[in-house]
Amino acid sequence: MLWLLLGLLLIAGSGIPGLFLPRDGQGGERIACGLLLTGVLICTWPLIGIFCGQSLLLDAHWAVPGGRFVLELDAISAAFVAPLLLVVATGACYSLGYWPQHRHPGNGRKLRLFYGLIAGAMLLLLTARNSLLFLLAWETMALSGYFLITTEDEKAEARRAGYIYLIATHSGTLALFGLFALLAPGGGSGIWPAAGSLPAAGSAVFLLALFGFGMKAGLMPLHVWLPGAHAAAPSHASALLSGVMIKTGIYGLVRLTSFFAAIPPWWGWTVLLLGAVSGILGVALALAQHDIKRLLAYHSVENIGIIALGLGLALLGRSYGQPELVLLGLSGCLLHVANHGLFKSLLFLGAGSMIHATGSREIGHFGGLLGRQRWTGLLFLGGAVAISGLPPFNGFVSEWLIYLGAFQTLAVSGSPLPGALFAAPALALIGGLALACFVKVFGLSFLGTARSEAAAHAQEAPPVMLWPMALLLLACAGIGLLPGSLRPLLERAAQAWTGALPLPPLAPQLAPLTVIGGAGWLLVALLLLVGWWLRRRSAAAPRQCGTWGCGYPLSTPRMQYSASSFADGLVRLFRFVLGSERHGGRVAGLFPERAELAGHTPDPVLDRGLTPLFSGLARLLYRLRRGIQNGLVASYLFYIALTVVVLLTLLSR
C-alpha cells in the first residue's frame, strides 16, 4: 500500500516543478509528464495484486479529530482506479502535442498543476476508508476540476461554466456533509463500516447520497453543470473529467449502498428510473447538439444512465433476494464504468485532434477530414463503435450483462420485480439513438467535402497525440475480444459489495460472449485484410478525385446534410420534452426561394428551469433591497425601532 501512496504523491505533485521553470520552456511539461507516468507505473504494481485476488490496507494514526488514516484497495476500488490510471497517463502524453507550453505560456503551468492534483485526489478518494479523508479528497478534486474548466479564464464561456460547476459541486458537497453526519453514529469515529454490517438506513441517508453523488455523476436532472464544463475545458482535461471524475459519484453510491444489510426496494426503483430517464434524454440532447464537445458531454449523461440501470438492477436484486440479478447488475455497472472511461476519453481526445486542426468545435465547420486526418478518423470511428455498444468493442460486453440482468427479473413471480424489465427496451432505445448520433458525427466530420477553409487544410495530429488514442482503442478492443479477462475482478467486486450474501459464478453468463469474441477476432482479421487490399488498389488510383455527386457536376458543401438537418427527424420525436427550437427549412412551390434551416435545443433543466428561476429570484431580491435600503433616514430609524421592539418582546418572555 505504501507503493500506492508513493505513486499518488508523485501524480499529485507532478505539476509543481514546472511552477519554478520559465513559462516559455519545455522543461516543465516534460518533467510533469515524466513524474506522472512514473507515479502511474508505481500504482500499477499494487493494482496487479488486486487483479490476482489480494486486498491491500493501510491503517495509520492521523492527528486530526475523528480519525485514522485508513486506505484500502479492494476489488470495487480497483474497478475505478484501473481506468483512472490509464486515462491520466494517456492524457498527460497527449497534452505534450495538444497544449504545449510554448503555445500556452499563460495557462500551461496552471493546467498541468491541477491536472496532476485532481488525479491524485481521485486516487485518494477511491481508496479512502475514513469519512473525513474522503471529504478532503472530494473537495480537492472538486476545486481542481474548477481550475481545469476555467483554464481559459479569459473567455466568458469558460467563466460561466466554472461558476455553474462551482455552485453545483458545492451543493452536492453540502449534501455529503449531511450524509456523513447521519452515518457517524453508526460508523463510530468516521471509519467506514464493513459491507452489510449496518441495518437498513432511513430515507434521508439515501436521498442525501443520491443528491450529493448524483450531482457529481451528472445523473439527470442533476447534470446541469456537465455539458458546459466539459465543453470549456481542454480536451484531455475533458477526457479526465468525463471519463473518470464523474464516476466518483457512482463510486460513492456503490460504496454507500454496500454498508447496509437490507436495501429498501424503492432505492433500486428510484435509481433504475433515473437511469432510464438520464440515458434516453441524455442521448436525445446529444443528437441535437452542433458543438462536438457538448455532444460528447451529453453522451456522458447517457452513459451514466446506463450505469445507473445496472446499479438499479443490482439494488433490486438485493431487495428481493436474487443473487443472479445482483451479480449481473453490479458487474454490468462496474464494467460500464471502466468501458465508458476508455471510449469516452478516446472520443474526447479525437475531438481535440479535430479542434486542434480546424480551430473550431462546430461540427458544421468540419467535413472531409478523413482524407487529411486518416488516423484520427479511424481511431475516432473505433471509439464511436464502442460507445454505440457494438461488437467487437467493450461497450457491447457491459450492456450485454445489463440486458441479461433485465431479463433475469422475469424469473421471479409474485413480486413487482418483473416490472424492471422496462430497462431492456430503454437500453435498446438508448443504443439505437447513440448509433444514429455517431453516424451523424462521423459522417459530417470525416466524410463528404470540407465545409470550411480550415477543414480543407487540416493536418494530421502529431504521433504524441495519436499513440495515446491508439492505446485507449487497444484497451477497448481487448475487453471486447477477451470478455472473460475481467470476470474474476467483477466477481470479487460483487462479493465485496454484498458482504455475506453468497453469489453464483459469472462464467456461465459470459459463455456466449466467448463465441461473440471469436467472431470479433474474425471480423478484425477481415477488416485488416480488406484494408490492406484497398490500400493496394488505391496506390494505383488517381490522387485527386472528387466525391461522387450522383451525376451532378457542380456539387458544393452546402448540398450536404448539416448537423441540424441530419438529426431533425429524430430530435422532433423528443420535442415535447426537449423544447427544441426550429427556424426555417420549409420550401414551397416549383421554384422555391433560398431557405435555411437552423435548430437550437436548450438544456431543459438549466436553460428552461434553473436560469429563469434564479434570474427572477435575483430581480425580486434586487427590488426588495432597493425598497429597504432607500436612503431615507426615517426608514432606517423605523428599522432600528422595530428591531428594538422585537428584541424586547423576545427577551421579556
Coordinates of C-alpha atoms in Angstrom, one line a residue, residues 27 31 49 69 115 135 159 234 329 394 402 453 485 519-521 549 593 623 627 647 651:
G27 CA 11.3 21.5 -19.3
I31 CA 9.1 16.9 -16.0
G49 CA -2.0 -7.6 -6.9
F69 CA -5.5 7.5 8.1
Y115 CA -4.3 18.0 -13.9
L135 CA -14.4 14.6 2.0
R159 CA -16.0 31.6 -16.6
P234 CA -9.1 21.5 -22.8
G329 CA -26.5 -5.8 -12.4
N394 CA -16.1 -3.2 -24.9
I402 CA -27.2 -5.3 -18.1
E453 CA -11.3 26.6 -45.3
S485 CA -10.5 -11.4 -18.7
A519 CA -16.4 -13.7 -34.2
G520 CA -14.9 -10.4 -33.3
W521 CA -11.4 -11.7 -33.9
G549 CA -22.1 13.7 -56.7
E593 CA -36.6 30.7 -52.9
R623 CA -36.2 45.3 -5.9
G627 CA -37.1 49.2 -1.2
L647 CA -35.8 42.1 20.9
L651 CA -36.3 38.9 25.9

